[in-house]
mmCIF file of C-alpha atoms in Angstrom:
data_model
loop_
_atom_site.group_PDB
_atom_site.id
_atom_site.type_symbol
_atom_site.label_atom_id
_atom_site.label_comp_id
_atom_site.label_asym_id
_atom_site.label_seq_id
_atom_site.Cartn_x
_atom_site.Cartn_y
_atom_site.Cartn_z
ATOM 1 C CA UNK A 528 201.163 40.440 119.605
ATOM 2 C CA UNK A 529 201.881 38.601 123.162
ATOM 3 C CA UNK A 530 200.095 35.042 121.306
ATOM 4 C CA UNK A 531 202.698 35.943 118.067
ATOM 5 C CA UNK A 532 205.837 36.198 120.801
ATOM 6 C CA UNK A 533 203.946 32.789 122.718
ATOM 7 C CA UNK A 534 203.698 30.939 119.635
ATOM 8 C CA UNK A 535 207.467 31.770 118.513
ATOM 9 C CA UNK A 536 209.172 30.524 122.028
ATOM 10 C CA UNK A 537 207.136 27.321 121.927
ATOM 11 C CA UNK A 538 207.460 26.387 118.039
ATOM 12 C CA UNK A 539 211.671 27.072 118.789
ATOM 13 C CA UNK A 540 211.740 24.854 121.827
ATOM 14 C CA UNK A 541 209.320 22.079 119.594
ATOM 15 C CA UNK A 542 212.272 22.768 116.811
ATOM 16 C CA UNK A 543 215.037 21.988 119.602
ATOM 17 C CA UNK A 544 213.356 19.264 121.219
ATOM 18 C CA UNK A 545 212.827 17.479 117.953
ATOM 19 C CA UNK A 546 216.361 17.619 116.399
ATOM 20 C CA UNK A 547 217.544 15.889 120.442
ATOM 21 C CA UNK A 548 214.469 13.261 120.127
ATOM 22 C CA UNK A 549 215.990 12.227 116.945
ATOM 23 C CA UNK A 550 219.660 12.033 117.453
ATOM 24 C CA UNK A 551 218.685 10.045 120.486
ATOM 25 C CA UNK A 552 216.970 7.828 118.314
ATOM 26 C CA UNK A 553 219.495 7.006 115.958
ATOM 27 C CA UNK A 554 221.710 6.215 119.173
ATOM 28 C CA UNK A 555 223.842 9.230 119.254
ATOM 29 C CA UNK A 556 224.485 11.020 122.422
ATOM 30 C CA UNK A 557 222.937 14.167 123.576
ATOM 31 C CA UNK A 558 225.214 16.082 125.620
ATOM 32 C CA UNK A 559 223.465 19.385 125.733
ATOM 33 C CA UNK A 560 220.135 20.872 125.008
ATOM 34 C CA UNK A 561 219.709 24.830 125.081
ATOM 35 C CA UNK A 562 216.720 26.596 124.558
ATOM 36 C CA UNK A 563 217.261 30.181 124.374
ATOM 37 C CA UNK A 564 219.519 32.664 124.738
ATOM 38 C CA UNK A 565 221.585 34.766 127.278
ATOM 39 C CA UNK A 566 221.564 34.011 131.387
ATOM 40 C CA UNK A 567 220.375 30.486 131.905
ATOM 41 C CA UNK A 568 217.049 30.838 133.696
ATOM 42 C CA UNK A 569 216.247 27.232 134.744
ATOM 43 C CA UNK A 570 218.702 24.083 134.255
ATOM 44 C CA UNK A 571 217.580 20.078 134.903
ATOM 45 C CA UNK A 572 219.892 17.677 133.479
ATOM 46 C CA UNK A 573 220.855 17.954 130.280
ATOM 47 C CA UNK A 574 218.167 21.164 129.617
ATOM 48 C CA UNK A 575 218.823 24.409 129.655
ATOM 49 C CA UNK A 576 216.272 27.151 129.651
ATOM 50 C CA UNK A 577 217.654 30.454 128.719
ATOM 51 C CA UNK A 578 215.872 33.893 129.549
ATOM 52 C CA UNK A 579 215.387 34.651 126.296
ATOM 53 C CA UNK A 580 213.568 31.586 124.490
ATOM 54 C CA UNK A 581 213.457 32.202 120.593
ATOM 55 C CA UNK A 582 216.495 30.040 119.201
ATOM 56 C CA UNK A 583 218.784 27.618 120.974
ATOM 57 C CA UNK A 584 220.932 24.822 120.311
ATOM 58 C CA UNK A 585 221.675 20.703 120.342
ATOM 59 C CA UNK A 586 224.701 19.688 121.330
ATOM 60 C CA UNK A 587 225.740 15.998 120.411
ATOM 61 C CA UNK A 588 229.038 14.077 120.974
ATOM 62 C CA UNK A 589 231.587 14.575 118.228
ATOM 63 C CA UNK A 590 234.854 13.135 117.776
ATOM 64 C CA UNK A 591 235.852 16.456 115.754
ATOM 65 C CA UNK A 592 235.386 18.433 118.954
ATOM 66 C CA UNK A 593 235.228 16.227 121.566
ATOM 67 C CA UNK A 594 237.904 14.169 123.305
ATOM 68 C CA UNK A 595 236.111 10.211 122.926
ATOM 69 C CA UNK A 596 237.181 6.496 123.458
ATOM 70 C CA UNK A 597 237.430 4.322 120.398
ATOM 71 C CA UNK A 598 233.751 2.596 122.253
ATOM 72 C CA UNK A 599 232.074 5.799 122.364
ATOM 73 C CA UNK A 600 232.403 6.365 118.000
ATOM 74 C CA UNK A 601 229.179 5.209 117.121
ATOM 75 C CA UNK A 602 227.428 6.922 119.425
ATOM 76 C CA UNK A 603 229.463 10.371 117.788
ATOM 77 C CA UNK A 604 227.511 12.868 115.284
ATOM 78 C CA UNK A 605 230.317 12.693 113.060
ATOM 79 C CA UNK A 606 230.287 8.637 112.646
ATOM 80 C CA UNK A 607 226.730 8.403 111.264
ATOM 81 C CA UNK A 608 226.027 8.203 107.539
ATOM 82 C CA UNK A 609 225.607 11.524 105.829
ATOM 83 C CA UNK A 610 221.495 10.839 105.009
ATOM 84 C CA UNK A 611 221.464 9.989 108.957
ATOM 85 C CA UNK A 612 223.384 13.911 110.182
ATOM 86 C CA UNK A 613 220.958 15.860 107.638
ATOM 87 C CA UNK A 614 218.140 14.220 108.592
ATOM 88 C CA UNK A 615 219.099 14.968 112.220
ATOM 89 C CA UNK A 616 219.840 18.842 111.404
ATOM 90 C CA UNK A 617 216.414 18.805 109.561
ATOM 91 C CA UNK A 618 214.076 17.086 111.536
ATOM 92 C CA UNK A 619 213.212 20.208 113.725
ATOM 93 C CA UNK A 620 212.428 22.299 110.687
ATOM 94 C CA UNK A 621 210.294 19.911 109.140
ATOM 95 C CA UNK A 622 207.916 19.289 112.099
ATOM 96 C CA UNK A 623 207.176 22.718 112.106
ATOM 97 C CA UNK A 624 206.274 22.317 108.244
ATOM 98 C CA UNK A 625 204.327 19.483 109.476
ATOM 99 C CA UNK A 626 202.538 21.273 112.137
ATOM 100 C CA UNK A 627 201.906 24.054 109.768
ATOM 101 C CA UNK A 628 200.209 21.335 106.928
ATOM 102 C CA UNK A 629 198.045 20.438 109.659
ATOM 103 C CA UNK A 630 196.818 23.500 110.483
ATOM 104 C CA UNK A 631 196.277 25.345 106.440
ATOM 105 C CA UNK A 632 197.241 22.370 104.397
ATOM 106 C CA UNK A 633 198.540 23.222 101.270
ATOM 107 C CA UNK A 634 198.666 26.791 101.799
ATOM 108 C CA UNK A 635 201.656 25.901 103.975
ATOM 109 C CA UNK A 636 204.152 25.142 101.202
ATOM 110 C CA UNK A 637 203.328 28.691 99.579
ATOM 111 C CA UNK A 638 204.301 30.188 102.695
ATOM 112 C CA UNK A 639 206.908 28.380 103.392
ATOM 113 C CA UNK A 640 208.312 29.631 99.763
ATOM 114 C CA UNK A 641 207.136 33.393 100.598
ATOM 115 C CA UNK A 642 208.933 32.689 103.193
ATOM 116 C CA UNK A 643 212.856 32.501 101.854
ATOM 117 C CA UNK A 644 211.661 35.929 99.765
ATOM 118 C CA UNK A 645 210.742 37.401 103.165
ATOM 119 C CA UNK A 646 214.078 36.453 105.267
ATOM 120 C CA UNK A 647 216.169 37.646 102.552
ATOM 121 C CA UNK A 648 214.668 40.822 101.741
ATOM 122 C CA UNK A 649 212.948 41.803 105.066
ATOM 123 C CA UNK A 650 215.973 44.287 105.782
ATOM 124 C CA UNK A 651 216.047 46.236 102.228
ATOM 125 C CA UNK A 652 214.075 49.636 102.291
ATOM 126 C CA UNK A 653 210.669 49.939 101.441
ATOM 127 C CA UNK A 654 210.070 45.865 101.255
ATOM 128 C CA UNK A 655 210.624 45.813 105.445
ATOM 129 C CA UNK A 656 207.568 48.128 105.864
ATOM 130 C CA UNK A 657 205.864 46.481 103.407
ATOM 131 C CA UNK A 658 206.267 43.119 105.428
ATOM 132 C CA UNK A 659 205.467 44.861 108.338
ATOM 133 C CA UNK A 660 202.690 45.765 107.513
ATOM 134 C CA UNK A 661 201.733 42.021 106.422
ATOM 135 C CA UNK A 662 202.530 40.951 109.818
ATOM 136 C CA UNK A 663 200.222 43.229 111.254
ATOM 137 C CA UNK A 664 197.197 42.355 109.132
ATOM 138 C CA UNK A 665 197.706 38.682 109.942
ATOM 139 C CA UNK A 666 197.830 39.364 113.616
ATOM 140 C CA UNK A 667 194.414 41.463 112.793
ATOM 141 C CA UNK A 668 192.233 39.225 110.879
ATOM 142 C CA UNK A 669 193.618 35.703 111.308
ATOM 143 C CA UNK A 670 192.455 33.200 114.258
ATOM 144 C CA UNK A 671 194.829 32.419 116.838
ATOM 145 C CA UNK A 672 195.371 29.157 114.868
ATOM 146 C CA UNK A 673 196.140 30.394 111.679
ATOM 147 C CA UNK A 674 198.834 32.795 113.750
ATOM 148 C CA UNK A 675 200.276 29.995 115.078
ATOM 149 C CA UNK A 676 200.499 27.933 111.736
ATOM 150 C CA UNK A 677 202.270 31.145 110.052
ATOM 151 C CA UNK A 678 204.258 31.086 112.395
ATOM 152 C CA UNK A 679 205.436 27.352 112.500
ATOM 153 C CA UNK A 680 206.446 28.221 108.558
ATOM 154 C CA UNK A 681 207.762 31.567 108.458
ATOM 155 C CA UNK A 682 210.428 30.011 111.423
ATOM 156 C CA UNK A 683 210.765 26.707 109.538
ATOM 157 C CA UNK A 684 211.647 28.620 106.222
ATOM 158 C CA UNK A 685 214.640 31.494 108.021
ATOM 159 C CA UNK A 686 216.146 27.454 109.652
ATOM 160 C CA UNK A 687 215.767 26.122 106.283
ATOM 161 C CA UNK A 688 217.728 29.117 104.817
ATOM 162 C CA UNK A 689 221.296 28.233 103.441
ATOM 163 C CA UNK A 690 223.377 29.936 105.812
ATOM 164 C CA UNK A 691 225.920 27.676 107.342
ATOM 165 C CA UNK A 692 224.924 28.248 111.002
ATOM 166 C CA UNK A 693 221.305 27.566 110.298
ATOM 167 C CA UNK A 694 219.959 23.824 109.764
ATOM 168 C CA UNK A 695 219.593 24.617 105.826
ATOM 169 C CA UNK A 696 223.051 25.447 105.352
ATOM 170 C CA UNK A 697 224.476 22.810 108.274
ATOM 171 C CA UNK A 698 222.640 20.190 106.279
ATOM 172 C CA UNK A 699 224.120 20.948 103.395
ATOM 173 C CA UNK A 700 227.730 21.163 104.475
ATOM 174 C CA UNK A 701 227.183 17.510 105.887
ATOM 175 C CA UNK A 702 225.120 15.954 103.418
ATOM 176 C CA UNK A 703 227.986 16.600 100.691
ATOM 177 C CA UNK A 704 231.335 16.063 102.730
ATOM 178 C CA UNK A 705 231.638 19.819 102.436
ATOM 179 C CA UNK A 706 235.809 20.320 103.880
ATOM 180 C CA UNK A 707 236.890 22.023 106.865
ATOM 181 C CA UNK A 708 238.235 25.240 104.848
ATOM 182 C CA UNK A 709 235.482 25.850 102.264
ATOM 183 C CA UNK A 710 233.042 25.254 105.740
ATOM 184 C CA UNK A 711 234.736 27.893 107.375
ATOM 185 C CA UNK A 712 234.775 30.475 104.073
ATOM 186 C CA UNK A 713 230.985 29.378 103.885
ATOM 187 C CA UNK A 714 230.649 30.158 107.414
ATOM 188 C CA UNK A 715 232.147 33.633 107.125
ATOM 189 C CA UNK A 716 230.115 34.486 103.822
ATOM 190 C CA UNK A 717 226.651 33.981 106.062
ATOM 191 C CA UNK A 718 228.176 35.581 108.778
ATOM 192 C CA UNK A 719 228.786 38.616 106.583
ATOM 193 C CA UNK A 720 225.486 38.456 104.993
ATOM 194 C CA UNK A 721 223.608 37.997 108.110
ATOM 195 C CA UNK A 722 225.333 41.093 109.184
ATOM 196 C CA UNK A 723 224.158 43.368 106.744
ATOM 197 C CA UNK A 724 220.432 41.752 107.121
ATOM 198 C CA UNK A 725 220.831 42.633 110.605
ATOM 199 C CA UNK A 726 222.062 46.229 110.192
ATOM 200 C CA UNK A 727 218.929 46.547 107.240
ATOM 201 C CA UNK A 728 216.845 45.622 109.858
ATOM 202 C CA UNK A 729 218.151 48.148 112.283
ATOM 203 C CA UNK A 730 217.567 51.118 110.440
ATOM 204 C CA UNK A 731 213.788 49.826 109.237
ATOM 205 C CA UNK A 732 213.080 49.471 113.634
ATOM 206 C CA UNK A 733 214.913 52.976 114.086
ATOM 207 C CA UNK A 734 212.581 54.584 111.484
ATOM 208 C CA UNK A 735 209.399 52.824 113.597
ATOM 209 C CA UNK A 736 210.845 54.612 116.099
ATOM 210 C CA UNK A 737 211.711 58.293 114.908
#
């Protein structure tokens, strides 16, 4: 279990890293990079590491939300080319389908579609211990490698998701010119979604518990 909790910290901070690597190389500025969440634990330049280190964030300049001179715009999120933001919001999520190829080949892409299934329904009764159970075999009778491969999908498939505050449904929203107001209806849609996966999931850990 402590290699499963190992392997999910570093494949996030990979994810992070990657989508600031990229943005950088397109010539946009990187004003922020969080891995983590909660009290910040550790902070060097723009980096900081957060006590709790399974998500985080990448914050570039935008003119939408930040106050810019007119020679700053091309180095803004928002005055790139629509192929160039997706491919920003993407490019964490697909190195970990890359690492993942590496590691099972093929095999990855069927997880990665078992995947969606999983996120989705991981909260409804009966199909959470089911899954649970899954997760426990794997930890079991799989190599170290083959944990950490699973691992790099399963996370690149819940980021792929279409929910507007993940990189599936942030991609989307830029890709097509999505507006302000449908965004924000979008936003509150996952947000209410989310919730109830969240409260599914708190009622499978309670009956773990009882």
């Amino acid at each position: 279990m402590d290699f499963l909790f190992v392997s999910l910290a570093f494949l996030s901070s990979i994810h992070i890293l990657t989508m600031a690597f990229v943005a950088e190389r397109y010539g946009i500025e990187v004003r922020k990079i969080i891995i983590g969440l909660g009290p910040t634990l550790f902070k060097y330049r723009k980096i900081e590491i957060r006590c709790l280190p399974f998500t985080g964030m990448v914050k570039l300049l935008d003119s939408r939300v930040d106050e810019i001179d007119t020679e700053q715009l091309s180095k803004a999120f928002d005055h790139q080319s629509r192929w160039v933001r997706a491919s920003i919001i993407l490019s964490g999520s697909f190195v970990l389908v890359a690492i993942s190829f590496l590691l099972s080949g093929v095999q990855a892409f069927a997880s990665l579609a078992s995947g969606f299934e999983q996120f989705l329904f991981s909260g409804a009764p009966g199909l959470s211990a089911l899954y649970y159970e899954q997760i426990q075999a794997v930890l079991v009778n799989e190599t170290p490698m083959q944990v950490f491969s699973l691992v790099a999908i399963k996370l690149a498939a819940i980021n792929l998701f279409p929910f507007t505050f993940m990189n599936g449904g942030a991609a989307l929203i830029e890709l097509f010119g999505i507006p302000e107001k449908i965004a924000s209806f979008l936003h509150r849609v996952s947000s209410a979604v989310f919730i109830l996966m969240i409260v599914g999931w708190c009622f499978f850990l309670m009956g773990l518990l009882v």
